[in-house]
Amino acid sequence: DEGQLIAAALTYAHDPFPFRSVDLTTSGPLNGLALLPTHWLGLPQDYFNARLVAVLLEWGALLSLYGTLRTLFSPAVTAFALLPGILFFATATDTDFIHYSSEHPSLFLGALGVCLIWRHRPSATAADARRWLGWLAGGICIGLLPWAKLQSAPIAAAAAIWGAGLAW
């Protein structure tokens, strides 16, 4: 999985149009494209870069979950709830756990989308005239889920229905 995604990212660096020169089957084009920003910053497109992106996406998902839970609970309860995930990602050393996989972008997009939708719900920001920006960004994140991993389409559908219920 990791080698295929790195090869896709190498190809995307020369031909950035999905499905023209790269077919990641059910993985989706975003998994290869997610490796490009760190490459543009000067890192070589290799396993180190892929694993760095994996760590950044994992921590981005944990921060998004913190942002979501922080609106419901105190900081101490929220940090305690995320402690198992934080400890796992901080101490995992087995290659099956640390390699870049097609689940990383889906995890990040799902957590970020839910965070944006929840934090900009009508009851939380009724006076904010720019609430729709958060909803739009959250909807885009949820809508991108199947483009990261085809199997996340049911999760995207459930999150979209949940967001529509909040809007209703």
Backbone as a chain_set.jsonl record, in Angstrom:
{"seq": "DEGQLIAAALTYAHDPFPFRSVDLTTSGPLNGLALLPTHWLGLPQDYFNARLVAVLLEWGALLSLYGTLRTLFSPAVTAFALLPGILFFATATDTDFIHYSSEHPSLFLGALGVCLIWRHRPSATAADARRWLGWLAGGICIGLLPWAKLQSAPIAAAAAIWGAGLAW", "coords": {"N": [[0.837, -1.194, 0.0], [1.861, 1.28, 0.889], [4.12, 1.662, -0.778], [2.863, 1.728, -3.285], [1.341, 4.062, -3.053], [3.353, 5.98, -2.756], [4.589, 5.733, -5.245], [2.462, 6.618, -6.804], [2.358, 9.279, -5.927], [4.819, 10.179, -6.883], [4.28, 10.068, -9.604], [2.135, 11.861, -9.75], [3.515, 14.208, -9.258], [4.509, 14.887, -11.713], [2.369, 14.651, -13.421], [-0.453, 15.845, -12.532], [-3.151, 15.083, -12.75], [-5.787, 13.159, -11.704], [-6.582, 9.73, -12.432], [-5.721, 9.782, -15.05], [-3.013, 9.076, -15.457], [-2.564, 7.605, -13.237], [-3.968, 5.024, -11.373], [-5.417, 4.253, -8.545], [-7.16, 2.319, -7.755], [-9.497, 1.313, -5.405], [-8.49, 3.026, -3.592], [-8.31, 5.775, -4.155], [-7.658, 9.092, -5.453], [-6.78, 11.122, -3.669], [-5.093, 10.071, -1.745], [-2.562, 9.677, -2.869], [-2.09, 12.284, -3.713], [-1.948, 13.612, -1.288], [0.617, 13.351, -0.432], [2.11, 15.21, -1.758], [2.374, 18.014, -0.804], [4.436, 18.097, 1.247], [6.526, 17.238, -0.268], [6.772, 19.33, -2.077], [7.792, 21.162, -0.343], [10.39, 20.447, -0.243], [11.191, 17.933, 0.651], [12.354, 14.669, -0.197], [10.538, 12.364, -2.277], [9.857, 9.775, -0.642], [9.975, 6.947, 1.641], [10.332, 8.114, 4.175], [9.16, 10.652, 3.876], [6.529, 9.837, 3.351], [5.845, 8.619, 5.763], [6.128, 10.753, 7.493], [4.04, 12.395, 6.591], [1.961, 10.682, 7.287], [2.118, 10.785, 10.107], [1.586, 13.517, 10.503], [-1.063, 13.648, 9.532], [-2.339, 11.91, 11.319], [-2.003, 13.258, 13.8], [-3.288, 15.613, 13.124], [-5.9, 14.664, 12.881], [-6.348, 13.889, 15.541], [-6.165, 16.399, 16.816], [-8.353, 17.638, 15.612], [-10.423, 16.056, 16.614], [-10.096, 16.724, 19.29], [-10.833, 19.424, 19.151], [-13.524, 19.126, 18.524], [-14.585, 17.637, 20.722], [-13.971, 19.379, 22.762], [-15.889, 21.335, 22.779], [-17.895, 20.145, 24.115], [-17.033, 19.05, 26.53], [-14.908, 19.508, 29.458], [-11.471, 20.724, 29.319], [-9.751, 18.86, 30.587], [-11.242, 16.445, 30.69], [-11.622, 16.045, 27.969], [-8.954, 15.756, 27.043], [-8.294, 13.447, 28.457], [-10.05, 11.628, 27.281], [-8.981, 11.438, 24.734], [-6.55, 10.344, 25.265], [-5.896, 7.486, 24.942], [-5.651, 7.235, 22.092], [-3.65, 9.159, 21.591], [-1.488, 8.109, 23.069], [-1.173, 5.68, 21.703], [-0.471, 6.473, 19.022], [1.825, 7.877, 19.64], [3.59, 6.002, 20.629], [3.682, 3.776, 18.979], [5.592, 1.5, 17.149], [5.801, -0.614, 15.428], [6.005, -1.641, 12.05], [3.625, -2.137, 10.723], [1.901, -0.398, 11.887], [2.906, 2.167, 11.578], [3.27, 2.826, 8.933], [2.468, 4.711, 5.97], [-0.805, 4.788, 4.924], [-3.835, 4.191, 3.051], [-5.835, 4.873, 4.738], [-5.175, 7.05, 6.288], [-5.576, 9.762, 5.111], [-8.399, 9.63, 4.969], [-9.155, 9.328, 7.654], [-8.254, 11.789, 8.702], [-9.708, 13.674, 7.104], [-12.364, 12.989, 7.747], [-12.458, 13.449, 10.556], [-11.8, 16.184, 10.632], [-13.874, 17.286, 9.068], [-16.183, 16.648, 10.607], [-15.547, 18.071, 12.907], [-15.537, 20.758, 11.962], [-18.199, 21.047, 11.078], [-19.598, 20.572, 13.483], [-18.595, 22.571, 15.222], [-19.523, 24.859, 14.013], [-22.229, 24.797, 14.135], [-25.723, 25.756, 14.121], [-26.759, 26.386, 16.743], [-24.48, 26.986, 18.166], [-23.204, 29.152, 16.996], [-24.989, 31.272, 16.433], [-25.04, 34.037, 16.132], [-22.992, 34.579, 14.457], [-22.117, 35.736, 11.362], [-20.611, 34.533, 9.427], [-20.886, 31.814, 9.565], [-21.513, 29.957, 7.644], [-19.156, 29.486, 6.241], [-17.67, 27.668, 7.777], [-19.435, 25.518, 7.675], [-19.404, 25.042, 4.937], [-16.674, 24.358, 4.5], [-16.522, 22.095, 6.174], [-18.414, 20.469, 4.891], [-17.14, 20.121, 2.432], [-14.884, 18.671, 3.243], [-16.154, 16.314, 4.186], [-17.377, 15.542, 1.814], [-15.131, 14.926, 0.302], [-14.267, 12.542, 1.308], [-14.972, 9.942, 0.001], [-13.248, 10.208, -2.168], [-10.834, 9.857, -1.091], [-10.874, 7.323, 0.036], [-12.686, 4.748, -1.143], [-14.257, 3.023, 0.357], [-15.037, 4.594, 2.467], [-17.327, 5.899, 1.824], [-19.944, 5.221, 2.94], [-19.555, 6.246, 5.538], [-19.173, 8.931, 4.965], [-21.697, 9.496, 3.92], [-23.289, 9.089, 6.202], [-22.245, 11.095, 7.881], [-22.925, 13.339, 6.375], [-25.722, 13.213, 6.451], [-26.056, 13.531, 9.191], [-25.02, 16.149, 9.473], [-26.92, 17.506, 7.916], [-29.121, 17.071, 9.505], [-28.414, 18.598, 11.738], [-28.496, 21.114, 10.572], [-31.166, 21.317, 9.963]], "CA": [[0.0, 0.0, 0.0], [2.696, 2.47, 1.017], [4.919, 1.802, -1.993], [1.975, 2.125, -4.384], [0.967, 5.462, -2.862], [4.541, 6.795, -3.051], [4.724, 5.736, -6.708], [1.418, 7.509, -7.323], [2.77, 10.654, -5.65], [5.883, 10.499, -7.838], [3.636, 10.315, -10.891], [1.362, 13.101, -9.634], [4.428, 15.355, -9.311], [4.697, 15.22, -13.127], [1.055, 14.669, -14.087], [-1.311, 15.928, -11.35], [-4.558, 14.81, -13.014], [-6.138, 11.792, -11.306], [-7.155, 8.744, -13.346], [-5.129, 9.833, -16.381], [-1.807, 8.261, -15.452], [-2.514, 6.845, -11.986], [-5.221, 4.413, -10.939], [-5.203, 3.652, -7.227], [-8.329, 1.444, -7.555], [-10.433, 1.807, -4.39], [-7.797, 3.925, -2.684], [-8.691, 7.149, -4.451], [-6.526, 9.953, -5.822], [-6.299, 12.004, -2.604], [-4.036, 9.428, -0.962], [-1.291, 10.017, -3.502], [-1.946, 13.741, -3.731], [-1.64, 14.094, 0.065], [2.064, 13.308, -0.228], [2.777, 16.254, -2.532], [2.776, 19.267, -0.136], [5.752, 18.004, 1.886], [7.507, 17.123, -1.36], [6.955, 20.696, -2.575], [8.615, 21.872, 0.638], [11.784, 20.047, -0.399], [11.484, 16.561, 1.06], [12.284, 13.711, -1.306], [9.34, 11.52, -2.257], [10.321, 8.465, -0.21], [9.25, 6.407, 2.788], [10.362, 9.084, 5.263], [8.132, 11.645, 3.585], [5.218, 9.211, 3.513], [5.576, 8.401, 7.198], [5.93, 12.075, 8.077], [2.664, 12.783, 6.251], [1.079, 9.856, 8.112], [2.122, 11.347, 11.466], [0.875, 14.803, 10.462], [-2.498, 13.393, 9.383], [-2.825, 11.333, 12.573], [-2.1, 14.312, 14.8], [-4.348, 16.517, 12.686], [-7.172, 14.04, 13.25], [-6.492, 13.981, 16.999], [-6.473, 17.798, 17.144], [-9.737, 17.889, 15.193], [-11.285, 15.429, 17.62], [-10.022, 17.562, 20.48], [-11.654, 20.61, 18.905], [-14.931, 18.737, 18.592], [-14.947, 17.262, 22.088], [-13.769, 20.521, 23.658], [-17.137, 22.095, 22.884], [-18.831, 19.382, 24.94], [-16.468, 18.677, 27.823], [-13.801, 20.331, 29.944], [-10.196, 20.335, 28.701], [-9.195, 17.659, 31.219], [-12.012, 15.283, 30.245], [-11.339, 15.873, 26.548], [-7.609, 15.198, 26.917], [-8.346, 12.077, 28.958], [-10.742, 10.806, 26.284], [-8.083, 11.239, 23.589], [-5.294, 9.774, 25.733], [-5.523, 6.219, 24.295], [-5.174, 7.49, 20.735], [-2.381, 9.876, 21.663], [-0.454, 7.158, 23.485], [-0.934, 4.708, 20.64], [0.281, 7.078, 17.929], [3.125, 8.341, 20.12], [4.484, 4.906, 21.003], [3.663, 2.676, 18.01], [6.84, 1.371, 16.406], [5.703, -1.69, 14.457], [5.826, -1.068, 10.709], [2.222, -2.232, 10.327], [1.172, 0.715, 12.484], [3.462, 3.491, 11.277], [3.382, 3.091, 7.501], [1.427, 5.552, 5.37], [-1.804, 3.948, 4.257], [-4.96, 4.922, 2.464], [-6.766, 5.273, 5.795], [-4.767, 8.299, 6.935], [-6.342, 10.927, 4.654], [-9.811, 9.467, 5.334], [-9.268, 9.622, 9.085], [-8.111, 13.231, 8.886], [-10.831, 14.398, 6.492], [-13.573, 12.73, 8.52], [-12.377, 14.15, 11.839], [-11.854, 17.63, 10.382], [-15.22, 17.625, 8.611], [-17.102, 16.608, 11.752], [-15.184, 19.19, 13.782], [-15.998, 22.021, 11.37], [-19.667, 21.081, 11.098], [-20.077, 20.672, 14.864], [-18.235, 23.856, 15.824], [-20.257, 25.94, 13.355], [-23.655, 24.469, 14.125], [-26.525, 26.964, 14.379], [-26.934, 26.736, 18.155], [-23.223, 27.447, 18.735], [-22.727, 30.399, 16.393], [-26.173, 31.892, 15.825], [-24.805, 35.445, 15.809], [-21.874, 34.684, 13.517], [-22.609, 35.849, 9.986], [-19.789, 33.71, 8.545], [-21.033, 30.419, 9.966], [-21.596, 29.132, 6.454], [-17.811, 29.098, 5.82], [-17.357, 26.431, 8.488], [-20.278, 24.458, 7.111], [-18.898, 24.746, 3.601], [-15.409, 23.636, 4.642], [-16.839, 20.768, 6.705], [-19.071, 19.709, 3.829], [-16.125, 19.746, 1.448], [-14.1, 17.571, 3.839], [-16.977, 15.097, 4.173], [-17.559, 15.171, 0.414], [-13.885, 14.384, -0.231], [-13.973, 11.225, 1.89], [-14.895, 8.846, -0.976], [-12.121, 10.403, -3.068], [-9.659, 9.375, -0.381], [-11.04, 5.877, 0.202], [-14.032, 4.441, -1.608], [-14.999, 2.373, 1.429], [-15.516, 5.577, 3.436], [-18.559, 6.527, 1.321], [-21.034, 5.164, 3.932], [-19.246, 7.166, 6.636], [-19.446, 10.272, 4.438], [-23.153, 9.643, 3.838], [-23.802, 9.245, 7.571], [-21.853, 12.421, 8.363], [-23.715, 14.328, 5.64], [-27.072, 13.168, 7.015], [-25.948, 14.138, 10.514], [-24.896, 17.591, 9.277], [-28.225, 18.015, 7.46], [-29.984, 17.084, 10.688], [-28.048, 19.778, 12.533], [-28.97, 22.308, 9.87], [-32.615, 21.322, 10.027]], "C": [[0.881, 1.256, 0.0], [3.525, 2.709, -0.245], [4.087, 2.252, -3.184], [1.591, 3.597, -4.265], [2.143, 6.402, -3.118], [4.759, 6.87, -4.554], [3.673, 6.636, -7.352], [1.794, 8.962, -7.101], [3.9, 11.089, -6.581], [5.297, 10.82, -9.207], [2.847, 11.615, -10.86], [2.26, 14.334, -9.676], [4.659, 15.806, -10.757], [3.381, 15.353, -13.89], [-0.018, 14.67, -12.99], [-2.788, 15.599, -11.575], [-4.901, 13.366, -12.682], [-6.777, 11.012, -12.455], [-6.587, 8.821, -14.757], [-3.885, 8.941, -16.438], [-1.656, 7.421, -14.189], [-3.905, 6.3, -11.694], [-4.953, 3.683, -9.63], [-6.364, 2.75, -6.818], [-9.235, 2.027, -6.489], [-9.779, 2.796, -3.435], [-8.167, 5.374, -2.933], [-7.494, 8.04, -4.675], [-5.98, 10.815, -4.687], [-5.17, 11.388, -1.795], [-2.659, 9.672, -1.563], [-1.04, 11.511, -3.501], [-1.574, 14.307, -2.364], [-0.144, 14.104, 0.348], [2.8, 14.454, -0.929], [3.176, 17.501, -1.74], [4.133, 19.201, 0.561], [6.854, 17.85, 0.847], [7.792, 18.505, -1.953], [7.81, 21.53, -1.624], [10.074, 21.421, 0.62], [12.12, 18.64, 0.047], [11.448, 15.638, -0.149], [11.048, 12.828, -1.16], [9.767, 10.088, -1.942], [9.517, 8.025, 1.014], [9.258, 7.358, 3.983], [9.268, 10.128, 5.075], [6.746, 11.056, 3.814], [4.884, 9.026, 4.988], [5.439, 9.719, 7.955], [4.51, 12.572, 7.807], [1.674, 11.97, 7.081], [0.986, 10.41, 9.53], [1.363, 12.673, 11.497], [-0.638, 14.608, 10.341], [-3.089, 12.784, 10.658], [-3.009, 12.404, 13.633], [-3.124, 15.365, 14.413], [-5.728, 15.971, 13.026], [-7.399, 14.134, 14.754], [-6.803, 15.417, 17.438], [-7.892, 18.174, 16.734], [-10.721, 17.267, 16.171], [-11.261, 16.212, 18.923], [-10.893, 18.802, 20.32], [-13.142, 20.307, 18.97], [-15.357, 18.468, 20.028], [-14.827, 18.422, 23.064], [-15.024, 21.372, 23.78], [-18.14, 21.408, 23.797], [-18.344, 19.159, 26.36], [-15.356, 19.638, 28.218], [-12.503, 19.888, 29.273], [-9.615, 19.046, 29.289], [-9.928, 16.397, 30.755], [-11.731, 15.0, 28.772], [-9.961, 15.254, 26.344], [-7.578, 13.748, 27.393], [-9.024, 11.143, 27.955], [-9.85, 10.502, 25.088], [-6.779, 10.568, 23.977], [-4.958, 8.42, 25.101], [-5.008, 6.407, 22.867], [-3.833, 8.187, 20.716], [-1.256, 8.932, 22.049], [-0.15, 6.141, 22.399], [-0.08, 5.306, 19.535], [1.668, 7.535, 18.366], [4.099, 7.191, 20.367], [4.507, 3.754, 20.008], [4.963, 2.66, 17.223], [6.782, 0.253, 15.372], [5.38, -1.108, 13.083], [4.389, -1.184, 10.216], [1.398, -1.064, 10.864], [1.673, 2.082, 12.025], [3.544, 3.782, 9.79], [2.215, 3.962, 7.03], [0.463, 4.641, 4.625], [-2.953, 4.815, 3.764], [-5.985, 5.345, 3.515], [-6.415, 6.623, 6.407], [-5.512, 9.529, 6.412], [-7.831, 10.836, 5.014], [-10.042, 9.8, 6.8], [-9.217, 11.124, 9.328], [-9.299, 14.002, 8.327], [-12.12, 14.2, 7.278], [-13.582, 13.494, 9.837], [-12.479, 15.665, 11.651], [-13.245, 18.067, 9.936], [-16.23, 17.654, 9.744], [-16.82, 17.773, 12.696], [-15.728, 20.513, 13.238], [-17.519, 22.133, 11.399], [-20.177, 21.285, 12.519], [-19.779, 22.049, 15.457], [-18.976, 25.036, 15.2], [-21.745, 25.634, 13.251], [-24.458, 25.698, 14.527], [-26.634, 27.343, 15.85], [-25.653, 27.297, 18.765], [-22.826, 28.825, 18.217], [-23.879, 31.145, 15.727], [-25.912, 33.337, 15.412], [-23.701, 35.626, 14.769], [-22.39, 34.67, 12.084], [-21.813, 34.965, 9.027], [-19.839, 32.233, 8.927], [-21.002, 29.497, 8.756], [-20.214, 28.716, 5.938], [-17.377, 27.802, 6.49], [-18.158, 25.262, 7.961], [-19.784, 24.064, 5.729], [-17.61, 23.937, 3.665], [-15.639, 22.226, 5.189], [-17.507, 19.884, 5.672], [-18.102, 19.267, 2.75], [-15.283, 18.591, 1.983], [-14.877, 16.262, 3.81], [-17.179, 14.622, 2.734], [-16.304, 14.58, -0.222], [-13.568, 12.983, 0.287], [-13.964, 10.094, 0.866], [-13.756, 9.002, -1.983], [-10.804, 10.029, -2.403], [-9.708, 7.858, -0.231], [-12.483, 5.559, -0.139], [-14.885, 3.81, -0.507], [-15.491, 3.352, 2.498], [-16.778, 6.292, 2.962], [-19.723, 6.393, 2.301], [-20.806, 6.086, 5.13], [-19.534, 8.598, 6.204], [-20.95, 10.512, 4.352], [-23.755, 9.858, 5.222], [-23.46, 10.624, 8.127], [-22.644, 13.519, 7.658], [-25.151, 14.373, 6.156], [-27.086, 13.806, 8.396], [-25.851, 15.661, 10.406], [-26.201, 18.209, 8.803], [-29.211, 18.05, 8.61], [-29.678, 18.263, 11.595], [-28.572, 21.058, 11.891], [-30.491, 22.433, 9.982], [-33.053, 21.903, 11.357]], "O": [[0.668, 2.175, -0.791], [3.618, 3.84, -0.722], [4.541, 3.056, -3.998], [1.523, 4.302, -5.272], [1.954, 7.501, -3.64], [5.076, 7.933, -5.087], [3.956, 7.332, -8.327], [1.579, 9.798, -7.979], [3.936, 12.239, -7.019], [5.761, 11.733, -9.889], [2.877, 12.387, -11.818], [1.811, 15.403, -10.09], [4.969, 16.973, -11.0], [3.295, 16.079, -14.88], [-0.451, 13.601, -12.561], [-3.602, 15.814, -10.678], [-4.371, 12.444, -13.303], [-7.427, 11.584, -13.33], [-6.942, 7.991, -15.594], [-3.729, 8.147, -17.366], [-0.73, 6.617, -14.08], [-4.896, 7.027, -11.76], [-4.334, 2.619, -9.619], [-6.521, 2.454, -5.634], [-9.709, 3.151, -6.652], [-10.448, 3.345, -2.56], [-8.322, 6.133, -1.977], [-6.418, 7.774, -4.14], [-4.814, 11.208, -4.735], [-4.365, 12.116, -1.214], [-1.688, 9.854, -0.828], [0.092, 11.956, -3.309], [-0.954, 15.367, -2.283], [0.313, 14.788, 1.264], [3.996, 14.642, -0.708], [4.263, 18.023, -1.989], [4.909, 20.153, 0.476], [7.985, 18.285, 1.063], [8.935, 18.809, -2.294], [8.47, 22.483, -2.04], [10.898, 21.942, 1.372], [13.247, 18.191, -0.163], [10.605, 15.803, -1.031], [10.578, 12.58, -0.05], [10.008, 9.288, -2.846], [8.516, 8.644, 1.374], [8.283, 7.405, 4.733], [8.536, 10.447, 6.013], [5.884, 11.705, 4.407], [3.748, 9.258, 5.403], [4.715, 9.793, 8.948], [3.857, 13.109, 8.702], [0.659, 12.502, 7.53], [-0.106, 10.494, 10.092], [0.585, 12.922, 12.418], [-1.408, 15.326, 10.978], [-4.215, 13.109, 11.034], [-4.048, 12.459, 14.292], [-3.765, 15.951, 15.285], [-6.621, 16.725, 13.414], [-8.51, 14.425, 15.198], [-7.619, 15.624, 18.337], [-8.559, 18.941, 17.428], [-11.732, 17.878, 16.517], [-12.288, 16.348, 19.588], [-11.607, 19.187, 21.245], [-13.93, 21.139, 19.421], [-16.362, 19.0, 20.497], [-15.512, 18.443, 24.087], [-15.206, 22.061, 24.784], [-19.127, 22.018, 24.208], [-19.146, 19.086, 27.291], [-14.919, 20.469, 27.422], [-12.44, 18.792, 28.716], [-9.049, 18.232, 28.559], [-9.289, 15.387, 30.46], [-11.615, 13.841, 28.374], [-9.816, 14.322, 25.553], [-6.903, 12.913, 26.791], [-8.611, 9.993, 27.801], [-9.952, 9.429, 24.494], [-5.972, 10.25, 23.103], [-3.798, 8.215, 24.743], [-4.016, 5.785, 22.486], [-2.966, 7.845, 19.912], [-0.19, 8.948, 21.434], [1.008, 5.777, 22.196], [0.929, 4.717, 19.146], [2.589, 7.577, 17.552], [5.313, 7.392, 20.318], [5.297, 2.826, 20.183], [5.386, 3.686, 16.691], [7.657, 0.187, 14.508], [4.571, -0.186, 12.971], [3.973, -0.398, 9.365], [0.318, -0.776, 10.35], [0.926, 3.059, 12.081], [3.866, 4.91, 9.417], [1.13, 3.949, 7.611], [0.872, 3.826, 3.799], [-3.017, 6.013, 4.036], [-6.908, 6.099, 3.206], [-7.281, 7.275, 6.991], [-6.044, 10.287, 7.223], [-8.455, 11.85, 5.329], [-11.011, 10.476, 7.145], [-10.037, 11.668, 10.068], [-9.839, 14.883, 8.995], [-12.887, 15.146, 7.456], [-14.583, 14.112, 10.197], [-13.16, 16.347, 12.416], [-13.741, 19.104, 10.376], [-17.04, 18.576, 9.836], [-17.746, 18.388, 13.223], [-16.315, 21.296, 13.985], [-18.062, 23.193, 11.709], [-21.089, 22.082, 12.741], [-20.634, 22.628, 16.128], [-19.046, 26.106, 15.805], [-22.434, 26.156, 12.375], [-23.936, 26.587, 15.201], [-26.603, 28.531, 16.172], [-25.711, 28.006, 19.769], [-22.176, 29.587, 18.933], [-23.756, 31.596, 14.588], [-26.501, 33.815, 14.442], [-23.508, 36.73, 14.26], [-23.023, 33.707, 11.65], [-22.284, 34.674, 7.927], [-18.906, 31.487, 8.627], [-20.512, 28.371, 8.845], [-20.103, 27.694, 5.261], [-16.785, 26.935, 5.847], [-17.642, 24.155, 7.814], [-19.75, 22.88, 5.392], [-17.47, 22.937, 2.96], [-15.021, 21.27, 4.721], [-17.21, 18.693, 5.578], [-18.223, 18.167, 2.212], [-15.0, 17.639, 1.255], [-14.329, 15.219, 3.452], [-17.152, 13.419, 2.471], [-16.4, 13.814, -1.181], [-12.686, 12.312, -0.249], [-13.003, 9.324, 0.858], [-13.341, 8.016, -2.592], [-9.779, 9.898, -3.072], [-8.684, 7.188, -0.36], [-13.402, 6.055, 0.514], [-16.094, 4.037, -0.447], [-16.288, 2.969, 3.354], [-17.252, 7.206, 3.637], [-20.449, 7.368, 2.492], [-21.759, 6.643, 5.674], [-20.073, 9.389, 6.978], [-21.427, 11.6, 4.673], [-24.628, 10.708, 5.399], [-24.295, 11.254, 8.774], [-22.996, 14.522, 8.278], [-25.731, 15.451, 6.285], [-28.016, 14.538, 8.736], [-26.514, 16.382, 11.151], [-26.56, 19.306, 9.229], [-30.046, 18.951, 8.689], [-30.592, 18.864, 12.16], [-29.032, 21.968, 12.58], [-31.025, 23.538, 10.083], [-34.251, 22.002, 11.623]]}, "num_chains": 1, "name": "protein.A"}
